[in-house]
Amino acid sequence: MKQSEIKQLSTAELQEKLSETKKSYSDLKMAHAISPLDNPIQLRTVRRTVARLATELTKRDGQ
């Protein structure tokens, strides 16, 4: 998910998306621990998306 897409979401949508993405990340980590993923770069991509969402939420709380 790109930063421009994240900025267009409402705060409620951001919180919902963040929880979904965190769940997805933990599922991917668990699957990768059991047997290696076909595309381990996917872990990095999801982790960075979580960070982008959290950063945007923090930025909005500060305003």
One Martini backbone bead per residue (centre of mass of N, CA, C, O) as a GRO file, in nm:
protein
   63
    1MET     BB    1   0.095   0.038   0.024
    2LYS     BB    2   0.067   0.359  -0.038
    3GLN     BB    3   0.090   0.675   0.086
    4SER     BB    4  -0.139   0.801  -0.085
    5GLU     BB    5  -0.353   0.594   0.009
    6ILE     BB    6  -0.334   0.645   0.315
    7LYS     BB    7  -0.417   0.954   0.317
    8GLN     BB    8  -0.724   0.890   0.212
    9LEU     BB    9  -0.788   0.775   0.472
   10SER     BB   10  -0.945   0.727   0.742
   11THR     BB   11  -0.904   0.671   1.071
   12ALA     BB   12  -1.080   0.414   1.088
   13GLU     BB   13  -0.953   0.275   0.843
   14LEU     BB   14  -0.666   0.268   0.954
   15GLN     BB   15  -0.721   0.090   1.201
   16GLU     BB   16  -0.833  -0.150   1.046
   17LYS     BB   17  -0.589  -0.195   0.857
   18LEU     BB   18  -0.380  -0.238   1.079
   19SER     BB   19  -0.501  -0.494   1.206
   20GLU     BB   20  -0.497  -0.664   0.947
   21THR     BB   21  -0.189  -0.640   0.889
   22LYS     BB   22  -0.088  -0.760   1.155
   23LYS     BB   23  -0.220  -1.034   1.116
   24SER     BB   24  -0.081  -1.102   0.851
   25TYR     BB   25   0.207  -1.089   0.961
   26SER     BB   26   0.181  -1.313   1.176
   27ASP     BB   27   0.103  -1.536   0.977
   28LEU     BB   28   0.360  -1.521   0.804
   29LYS     BB   29   0.562  -1.581   1.028
   30MET     BB   30   0.450  -1.858   1.101
   31ALA     BB   31   0.478  -1.987   0.819
   32HIS     BB   32   0.788  -1.937   0.800
   33ALA     BB   33   0.867  -2.114   1.047
   34ILE     BB   34   0.765  -2.381   0.934
   35SER     BB   35   0.783  -2.279   0.625
   36PRO     BB   36   0.910  -2.152   0.364
   37LEU     BB   37   0.861  -1.905   0.166
   38ASP     BB   38   0.846  -1.815  -0.159
   39ASN     BB   39   0.824  -1.493  -0.054
   40PRO     BB   40   1.010  -1.327   0.183
   41ILE     BB   41   0.961  -1.022   0.098
   42GLN     BB   42   0.670  -1.001   0.208
   43LEU     BB   43   0.743  -0.936   0.499
   44ARG     BB   44   0.862  -0.654   0.447
   45THR     BB   45   0.615  -0.525   0.315
   46VAL     BB   46   0.418  -0.558   0.553
   47ARG     BB   47   0.589  -0.416   0.769
   48ARG     BB   48   0.592  -0.139   0.620
   49THR     BB   49   0.288  -0.097   0.618
   50VAL     BB   50   0.254  -0.085   0.920
   51ALA     BB   51   0.434   0.165   0.957
   52ARG     BB   52   0.274   0.360   0.779
   53LEU     BB   53   0.008   0.346   0.934
   54ALA     BB   54   0.119   0.428   1.215
   55THR     BB   55   0.235   0.701   1.129
   56GLU     BB   56  -0.029   0.832   1.033
   57LEU     BB   57  -0.175   0.811   1.304
   58THR     BB   58   0.028   0.977   1.468
   59LYS     BB   59   0.007   1.234   1.297
   60ARG     BB   60  -0.300   1.281   1.352
   61ASP     BB   61  -0.284   1.300   1.666
   62GLY     BB   62  -0.095   1.565   1.661
   63GLN     BB   63  -0.322   1.763   1.517
   0.00000   0.00000   0.00000
